[in-house]
Amino acid sequence: MTSVIFDSVNYNASRKNKPLIITVPITEFKAYDRNKNASYQIKFEFEGEEEHVETDKKSLERFELENFYNIQLKLRPGIWNRYLVEEWKIVQ
């Protein structure tokens, strides 16, 4: 329940802030297969922390080597150094 309240407060706070566009190197394309519940992630480092965005298998298969790509994120700052990701795309 606390998580839902925090997410709601963070979302409302972030809507008041101007978006930032950042581009950072992709560190890994990762596929997890947990008992038929597959998860596909694009990993990157932001502000010294490992972060990721979720994607689907088809999107992940288009890219072979993470060393050659960056991820561009459109973020809105929220509260307590948290960000809301509005959109993202992979760029070279």
XYZ file of N, CA and C in Angstrom:
276
model
N 0.823 -1.194 0.000
C 0.000 0.000 0.000
C 0.866 1.256 0.000
N 1.928 1.244 0.785
C 2.822 2.397 0.851
C 3.416 2.703 -0.511
N 3.760 1.668 -1.255
C 4.342 1.841 -2.586
C 3.365 2.549 -3.523
N 2.103 2.191 -3.457
C 1.087 2.810 -4.307
C 0.951 4.292 -3.970
N 0.948 4.619 -2.705
C 0.842 6.018 -2.278
C 2.062 6.801 -2.735
N 3.268 6.237 -2.531
C 4.492 6.918 -2.964
C 4.481 7.126 -4.468
N 4.114 6.092 -5.230
C 4.079 6.210 -6.688
C 3.125 7.312 -7.129
N 1.996 7.411 -6.467
C 1.013 8.441 -6.800
C 1.545 9.842 -6.497
N 2.156 10.013 -5.333
C 2.735 11.311 -4.956
C 3.872 11.673 -5.903
N 4.733 10.713 -6.221
C 5.852 10.949 -7.131
C 5.348 11.325 -8.525
N 4.324 10.631 -8.998
C 3.746 10.924 -10.311
C 3.212 12.355 -10.348
N 2.445 12.736 -9.346
C 1.880 14.089 -9.310
C 2.969 15.152 -9.226
N 4.008 14.904 -8.450
C 5.120 15.861 -8.347
C 5.861 15.969 -9.670
N 6.063 14.852 -10.340
C 6.825 14.870 -11.595
C 6.079 15.597 -12.704
N 4.773 15.581 -12.692
C 3.984 16.250 -13.738
C 4.211 17.761 -13.726
N 4.641 18.303 -12.598
C 4.870 19.747 -12.474
C 6.240 20.164 -12.994
N 7.121 19.212 -13.246
C 8.491 19.516 -13.662
C 8.677 19.334 -15.158
N 9.600 20.118 -15.702
C 9.910 20.003 -17.126
C 10.668 18.703 -17.380
N 10.430 18.096 -18.537
C 11.138 16.848 -18.838
C 12.613 17.075 -19.143
N 13.414 16.075 -18.813
C 14.837 16.050 -19.142
C 15.039 14.953 -20.173
N 15.935 15.175 -21.108
C 16.288 14.123 -22.053
C 17.745 13.777 -21.822
N 17.993 12.513 -21.511
C 19.361 12.053 -21.271
C 19.660 10.880 -22.201
N 20.925 10.717 -22.519
C 21.377 9.585 -23.325
C 22.545 8.940 -22.599
N 22.425 7.647 -22.323
C 23.475 6.910 -21.613
C 23.734 5.587 -22.333
N 24.950 5.032 -22.183
C 25.264 3.751 -22.822
C 24.462 2.596 -22.214
N 24.070 1.677 -23.060
C 23.430 0.445 -22.600
C 24.525 -0.483 -22.095
N 24.325 -1.056 -20.932
C 25.321 -1.972 -20.374
C 24.990 -3.431 -20.654
N 23.696 -3.731 -20.862
C 23.337 -5.134 -21.083
C 21.909 -5.257 -21.601
N 21.715 -6.193 -22.518
C 20.382 -6.651 -22.887
C 20.185 -7.957 -22.130
N 19.122 -8.074 -21.375
C 18.962 -9.236 -20.496
C 17.588 -9.875 -20.694
N 17.592 -11.189 -20.826
C 16.345 -11.949 -20.905
C 16.308 -12.916 -19.728
N 15.256 -12.841 -18.958
C 15.047 -13.754 -17.835
C 13.875 -14.665 -18.192
N 14.021 -15.928 -17.931
C 12.932 -16.869 -18.162
C 12.641 -17.569 -16.845
N 11.599 -17.109 -16.183
C 11.248 -17.651 -14.863
C 9.946 -18.451 -14.962
N 10.079 -19.745 -15.164
C 8.886 -20.609 -15.204
C 7.782 -20.052 -16.104
N 8.124 -19.810 -17.340
C 7.195 -19.317 -18.371
C 6.816 -17.854 -18.193
N 7.383 -17.165 -17.248
C 7.163 -15.733 -17.081
C 8.422 -15.004 -17.519
N 8.553 -14.804 -18.807
C 9.766 -14.186 -19.344
C 9.762 -12.688 -19.068
N 10.951 -12.163 -18.859
C 11.148 -10.732 -18.633
C 12.329 -10.290 -19.487
N 12.171 -9.205 -20.206
C 13.218 -8.692 -21.079
C 13.554 -7.274 -20.646
N 14.843 -7.032 -20.409
C 15.280 -5.745 -19.867
C 16.427 -5.161 -20.673
N 16.456 -3.840 -20.685
C 17.588 -3.095 -21.218
C 18.203 -2.396 -20.018
N 19.459 -2.741 -19.713
C 20.117 -2.209 -18.517
C 21.071 -1.082 -18.887
N 21.189 -0.126 -17.969
C 22.061 1.029 -18.148
C 22.388 1.600 -16.780
N 23.357 2.491 -16.733
C 23.725 3.141 -15.476
C 23.266 4.594 -15.524
N 22.646 5.033 -14.425
C 22.171 6.409 -14.310
C 22.434 6.889 -12.892
N 23.147 7.996 -12.780
C 23.504 8.584 -11.484
C 24.168 7.558 -10.565
N 25.064 6.760 -11.143
C 25.839 5.799 -10.366
C 25.111 4.525 -9.974
N 23.898 4.343 -10.427
C 23.108 3.156 -10.086
C 22.736 2.387 -11.349
N 22.691 1.057 -11.233
C 22.211 0.254 -12.354
C 20.693 0.361 -12.417
N 20.193 0.686 -13.590
C 18.758 0.826 -13.816
C 18.375 -0.029 -15.012
N 17.080 -0.175 -15.246
C 16.630 -0.911 -16.424
C 15.235 -0.463 -16.826
N 14.905 -0.727 -18.080
C 13.537 -0.582 -18.565
C 13.108 -1.951 -19.078
N 11.834 -2.236 -18.929
C 11.274 -3.499 -19.418
C 10.906 -3.331 -20.887
N 11.054 -4.406 -21.640
C 10.674 -4.402 -23.042
C 10.138 -5.781 -23.397
N 9.919 -6.028 -24.667
C 9.448 -7.344 -25.086
C 10.531 -8.069 -25.877
N 10.323 -9.345 -26.089
C 11.321 -10.180 -26.754
C 11.623 -9.686 -28.161
N 10.610 -9.324 -28.897
C 10.787 -8.877 -30.284
C 11.655 -7.620 -30.353
N 11.428 -6.686 -29.462
C 12.233 -5.456 -29.438
C 13.683 -5.757 -29.100
N 13.896 -6.665 -28.166
C 15.247 -7.000 -27.726
C 16.035 -7.744 -28.806
N 15.361 -8.573 -29.573
C 16.033 -9.374 -30.597
C 16.605 -8.537 -31.742
N 16.139 -7.320 -31.922
C 16.633 -6.466 -33.012
C 18.059 -5.998 -32.784
N 18.523 -6.094 -31.564
C 19.841 -5.573 -31.222
C 20.744 -6.710 -30.774
N 21.994 -6.681 -31.235
C 22.901 -7.788 -30.934
C 23.879 -7.484 -29.807
N 24.597 -6.396 -29.917
C 25.658 -6.099 -28.952
C 25.352 -4.787 -28.240
N 25.237 -4.865 -26.924
C 24.891 -3.668 -26.158
C 25.954 -2.579 -26.233
N 27.210 -2.933 -26.508
C 28.303 -1.953 -26.527
C 28.107 -0.874 -27.592
N 27.279 -1.143 -28.573
C 27.146 -0.226 -29.696
C 25.918 0.671 -29.604
N 25.180 0.596 -28.523
C 23.930 1.344 -28.429
C 23.864 2.175 -27.151
N 23.053 3.206 -27.246
C 22.725 4.046 -26.096
C 21.216 4.005 -25.921
N 20.781 4.373 -24.750
C 19.354 4.524 -24.523
C 19.091 5.998 -24.237
N 18.114 6.549 -24.932
C 17.723 7.941 -24.723
C 16.402 7.921 -23.951
N 16.393 8.606 -22.823
C 15.227 8.610 -21.943
C 14.675 10.017 -21.791
N 13.368 10.115 -21.815
C 12.692 11.367 -21.484
C 12.143 11.182 -20.072
N 12.713 11.931 -19.134
C 12.405 11.785 -17.709
C 11.772 13.049 -17.153
N 10.972 12.880 -16.134
C 10.488 14.018 -15.349
C 10.920 13.790 -13.907
N 11.651 14.750 -13.328
C 12.064 14.607 -11.932
C 10.849 14.577 -11.002
N 10.887 13.666 -10.046
C 9.827 13.567 -9.051
C 10.361 13.994 -7.696
N 10.042 13.215 -6.677
C 10.510 13.530 -5.330
C 11.624 12.573 -4.940
N 12.467 13.009 -4.025
C 13.545 12.199 -3.450
C 14.419 11.548 -4.521
N 14.854 12.332 -5.493
C 15.725 11.844 -6.576
C 15.128 10.675 -7.354
N 13.832 10.653 -7.490
C 13.140 9.643 -8.299
C 12.670 10.314 -9.587
N 12.602 9.541 -10.647
C 12.212 10.069 -11.944
C 11.081 9.237 -12.529
N 10.249 9.889 -13.306
C 9.213 9.212 -14.059
C 9.698 9.120 -15.501
N 9.758 7.920 -16.044
C 10.176 7.732 -17.433
C 8.943 7.896 -18.310
N 8.964 8.927 -19.159
C 7.841 9.152 -20.060
C 7.977 8.335 -21.334
N 9.188 8.292 -21.857
C 9.432 7.494 -23.055
C 10.915 7.199 -23.169
N 11.245 6.214 -23.981
C 12.641 5.857 -24.193
C 12.784 5.265 -25.585
N 14.018 5.341 -26.102
C 14.320 4.700 -27.378
C 15.803 4.363 -27.420
N 16.128 3.379 -28.233
C 17.518 2.973 -28.404
C 18.099 3.731 -29.588
N 19.284 4.305 -29.377
C 19.967 5.080 -30.416
C 21.412 4.606 -30.511
N 22.036 4.926 -31.648
C 23.452 4.560 -31.790
C 24.331 5.723 -31.444
